[in-house]
Amino acid sequence: QVQLVESGGGLVQAGGSLRLSCALSGRSSSSYAMGWFRQAPGKEREFVAAISAGGRSTDYADSVKGRFTISRDNAKNTMYLEMSRLKPEDTADYYCAARFGVVRSTTNYNIWGQGTQVTVSS
């Protein structure tokens, strides 16, 4: 059974940086496209970034383009989200997700982590 565990969240000042990690266990991550989503208090969960199984193709929400970078290391079965120039509106619970297949996607994920909280103070 594939499981995802996020780490790296925390409290940071506006303008600062954080790196989130998502460890996949149970199967080789090289068979799974993966993505990051976030959910702010009182709001629906939204897409943040996606990466293909091999890591060559990525996609970002407009709100994070140029500030966030998604990457993965399949040798370590881990995906990352490097977040820079953070804004208070980036405050949310961040979730990693996976779906069997090679093509990146903004939707249709069926495996989810438990989330990690990111708080950006102004």
Rosetta silent file (secondary structure, phi, psi, omega in degrees, C-alpha in Angstrom):
SEQUENCE: QVQLVESGGGLVQAGGSLRLSCALSGRSSSSYAMGWFRQAPGKEREFVAAISAGGRSTDYADSVKGRFTISRDNAKNTMYLEMSRLKPEDTADYYCAARFGVVRSTTNYNIWGQGTQVTVSS
SCORE:     score description
SCORE:     0.000 S_00000001
   1 L     0.000  130.590 -179.170    0.000    0.000    0.000 S_00000001
   2 L   -80.529  132.735  176.588    1.391    3.377   -1.010 S_00000001
   3 E  -129.640  149.516  179.521    1.639    5.965    1.748 S_00000001
   4 E  -122.989  136.699  178.067    2.734    9.589    1.699 S_00000001
   5 E  -132.738  120.104  178.242    4.226   11.547    4.588 S_00000001
   6 E   -90.520  154.780  173.440    4.876   15.284    4.410 S_00000001
   7 E  -154.589  165.653  174.457    7.383   17.189    6.494 S_00000001
   8 L   105.490   -4.387  178.863    9.044   20.581    6.617 S_00000001
   9 L   -70.615  170.798  178.822    6.177   22.879    7.480 S_00000001
  10 E   164.653 -166.031 -179.333    6.435   25.602   10.082 S_00000001
  11 E  -102.966  131.336 -179.440    6.254   29.292   10.854 S_00000001
  12 E  -143.679  151.502  177.561    8.151   31.731    8.674 S_00000001
  13 E   -79.579  153.911  175.954    8.136   35.474    8.140 S_00000001
  14 L   -54.715  137.487 -176.788    6.893   37.004    4.926 S_00000001
  15 L    91.995  -11.731 -178.165    9.648   36.982    2.342 S_00000001
  16 L   -84.088 -173.224 -176.065   11.223   33.889    3.833 S_00000001
  17 L  -132.670  154.674  173.400   11.658   30.364    2.491 S_00000001
  18 E  -147.686  153.002  172.627   10.703   26.812    3.405 S_00000001
  19 E  -122.764  122.181  175.003   11.215   23.414    1.846 S_00000001
  20 E   -95.383  146.848  175.795    8.541   20.775    2.132 S_00000001
  21 E  -123.564  150.840  176.411    9.276   17.091    1.617 S_00000001
  22 E  -135.828  112.511 -179.923    6.964   14.218    0.755 S_00000001
  23 E   -96.058  127.759  178.301    8.198   10.684    1.288 S_00000001
  24 E  -102.067  132.367  178.232    6.458    7.900   -0.610 S_00000001
  25 E  -128.543  156.119  176.527    6.579    4.375    0.795 S_00000001
  26 L   103.057  -27.330  177.416    5.259    1.022   -0.347 S_00000001
  27 L  -149.739  170.461  174.383    6.188    1.295   -4.012 S_00000001
  28 L   -75.057  130.345 -178.185    8.786    2.962   -6.186 S_00000001
  29 H   -67.148  -16.728 -177.187    7.915    6.626   -6.638 S_00000001
  30 H   -67.650   -8.476  178.223    9.119    6.466  -10.245 S_00000001
  31 H   -97.478    2.162 -171.765    5.746    4.945  -11.177 S_00000001
  32 E  -126.813  128.792  164.652    3.735    7.851   -9.787 S_00000001
  33 E   -74.520  147.784 -174.624    3.009   11.369  -10.919 S_00000001
  34 E  -137.901  163.970 -178.933    2.834   13.602   -7.872 S_00000001
  35 E  -157.645  168.404  174.776    1.635   16.987   -6.808 S_00000001
  36 E  -118.440  140.075  175.648    1.213   19.503   -4.029 S_00000001
  37 E  -132.087  164.177  176.459   -2.069   21.018   -2.907 S_00000001
  38 E  -144.271  155.149  178.821   -2.971   23.397   -0.111 S_00000001
  39 E  -138.458  115.535  177.198   -6.012   24.312    1.926 S_00000001
  40 L   -87.271  157.494  179.857   -6.319   27.564    3.808 S_00000001
  41 L   -55.345  128.009  178.287   -8.762   27.963    6.696 S_00000001
  42 L    77.965    4.640 -178.440  -12.289   28.323    5.386 S_00000001
  43 L  -121.997  164.037  177.607  -11.274   27.687    1.793 S_00000001
  44 L   -78.629  156.586  176.116  -11.339   24.748   -0.560 S_00000001
  45 L   -65.535  139.334 -178.003   -8.235   22.744   -1.311 S_00000001
  46 E  -131.038  152.478  177.777   -6.372   24.113   -4.324 S_00000001
  47 E   -69.371  140.226  177.144   -3.704   22.906   -6.689 S_00000001
  48 E  -116.055  -54.877 -176.469   -0.191   24.233   -6.138 S_00000001
  49 E  -159.503  154.948  178.847    2.243   22.263   -8.311 S_00000001
  50 E  -140.097  154.898  179.896    2.600   18.974  -10.144 S_00000001
  51 E  -143.621  141.710  179.003    5.451   16.885  -11.469 S_00000001
  52 L   -70.794  168.017 -176.263    5.603   13.929  -13.831 S_00000001
  53 L   -60.313  -37.199  179.782    6.826   10.541  -12.656 S_00000001
  54 L   -84.957  -13.051  176.732   10.257   11.078  -14.173 S_00000001
  55 L    90.267    2.718 -175.096   10.488   14.663  -12.979 S_00000001
  56 L   -86.213  -19.810 -176.479   10.967   16.271  -16.381 S_00000001
  57 L  -119.568  131.394 -179.703    7.586   17.968  -16.612 S_00000001
  58 E  -133.128  162.017  178.611    6.175   20.388  -14.062 S_00000001
  59 E  -148.275  148.389 -176.889    3.174   22.660  -13.689 S_00000001
  60 E  -136.746  149.830  168.102    2.328   25.436  -11.249 S_00000001
  61 L   -68.084  147.601 -179.101   -0.642   27.451  -10.113 S_00000001
  62 L   -57.184  -33.214 -175.423   -0.371   31.052  -11.267 S_00000001
  63 L   -68.060  -16.828 -177.285   -0.268   32.225   -7.665 S_00000001
  64 L  -119.098   -3.925 -179.074    3.038   30.448   -6.994 S_00000001
  65 L   -58.161  133.978  179.672    4.826   30.628  -10.351 S_00000001
  66 L    86.222  -11.434  179.875    8.278   32.071   -9.984 S_00000001
  67 L  -116.474  -33.054 -177.863    8.285   31.568   -6.213 S_00000001
  68 E  -110.254  147.286  176.130    7.802   27.804   -5.722 S_00000001
  69 E  -132.750  124.405  176.638    9.768   24.953   -7.288 S_00000001
  70 E   -97.686  141.035  178.367    8.634   21.340   -7.335 S_00000001
  71 E  -153.181  171.827  178.495   11.200   18.583   -7.723 S_00000001
  72 E  -151.230  155.412  174.411   11.695   14.936   -6.912 S_00000001
  73 E  -128.885   97.124 -176.334   14.431   12.403   -6.214 S_00000001
  74 L   -68.518  -22.042  174.868   13.148    8.982   -7.164 S_00000001
  75 L   -65.266  -27.889  178.545   16.259    7.343   -5.739 S_00000001
  76 L  -103.925    2.281 -178.418   15.049    8.620   -2.368 S_00000001
  77 L    54.571   40.301 -173.970   11.319    8.152   -3.130 S_00000001
  78 E  -135.520  141.124  174.707   10.844   11.789   -2.174 S_00000001
  79 E  -114.386  151.917 -177.224    9.244   14.873   -3.689 S_00000001
  80 E  -129.390  158.096  169.684   10.014   18.428   -2.641 S_00000001
  81 E  -136.225  107.601  176.561    8.458   21.861   -2.752 S_00000001
  82 E   -88.089  120.157 -176.684   10.883   24.733   -2.412 S_00000001
  83 E  -116.185  124.496  178.989    8.933   27.838   -1.408 S_00000001
  84 L  -128.992  167.410 -177.170   10.522   31.259   -1.518 S_00000001
  85 L    46.825   48.582 -176.080    9.316   34.850   -1.187 S_00000001
  86 L   -65.199  146.453 -179.243    6.507   33.538    0.951 S_00000001
  87 L  -120.181  156.068  177.092    3.446   35.685    1.509 S_00000001
  88 H   -55.186  -31.931  179.928    0.854   35.613    4.292 S_00000001
  89 H   -72.571   -6.345  172.727   -1.653   34.327    1.741 S_00000001
  90 H   -81.932   -6.379  178.839    0.492   31.201    1.348 S_00000001
  91 L   -61.359  124.408 -176.775   -0.575   30.192    4.859 S_00000001
  92 E  -177.837  170.428  165.160   -2.318   26.817    4.599 S_00000001
  93 E   -86.996  128.073 -177.806   -2.097   23.117    5.230 S_00000001
  94 E  -104.771  131.693 -177.595   -0.013   21.646    2.417 S_00000001
  95 E  -121.240  138.495  169.650   -0.735   18.152    1.130 S_00000001
  96 E   -98.147  154.341 -176.416    1.196   15.941   -1.220 S_00000001
  97 E  -143.165  156.502  179.981   -0.627   13.601   -3.553 S_00000001
  98 E  -142.374  152.312  174.712    0.200   10.790   -5.951 S_00000001
  99 E  -143.749  139.848 -179.084   -1.442    8.940   -8.816 S_00000001
 100 E   -66.876  127.805 -178.527   -0.190    5.878  -10.668 S_00000001
 101 E   136.648  167.291 -172.474    1.093    6.920  -14.060 S_00000001
 102 L   -97.579  -23.624 -171.747    3.777    9.052  -15.648 S_00000001
 103 L   -85.469  133.645  177.981    1.900   12.160  -16.757 S_00000001
 104 L   -68.009  156.261 -177.360    1.619   15.107  -14.401 S_00000001
 105 L  -152.047  151.699  174.073   -1.848   16.290  -13.539 S_00000001
 106 L   -93.462   -6.358 -177.944   -3.621   19.047  -11.658 S_00000001
 107 L  -142.296 -175.652  171.117   -6.423   16.689  -10.666 S_00000001
 108 L    64.240   39.672  172.610   -7.355   13.013  -10.227 S_00000001
 109 L   -93.170  140.704 -177.956   -5.042   12.087   -7.401 S_00000001
 110 L  -121.661    1.333  177.575   -6.108    9.143   -5.264 S_00000001
 111 E  -125.746  127.281 -173.758   -3.297    8.916   -2.709 S_00000001
 112 E  -131.388  146.833  171.922   -2.887   11.699   -0.152 S_00000001
 113 L   -84.971 -179.293 -175.788   -0.635   12.558    2.721 S_00000001
 114 L   -88.252  -11.706  176.611   -1.803   13.841    6.082 S_00000001
 115 L    96.778  153.852  174.313   -0.651   17.414    5.458 S_00000001
 116 E  -137.931  138.235 -172.785    1.857   19.797    6.975 S_00000001
 117 E   -88.004  134.887  174.881    1.055   23.290    8.195 S_00000001
 118 E  -122.133  125.120  178.207    2.725   26.375    6.789 S_00000001
 119 E  -123.649  124.574 -179.910    2.174   29.717    8.478 S_00000001
 120 E  -112.653  116.670 -178.978    3.564   32.921    7.018 S_00000001
 121 E   -91.269  147.753 -178.346    3.534   35.919    9.338 S_00000001
 122 L   -90.781    0.000    0.000    3.396   39.478    8.059 S_00000001
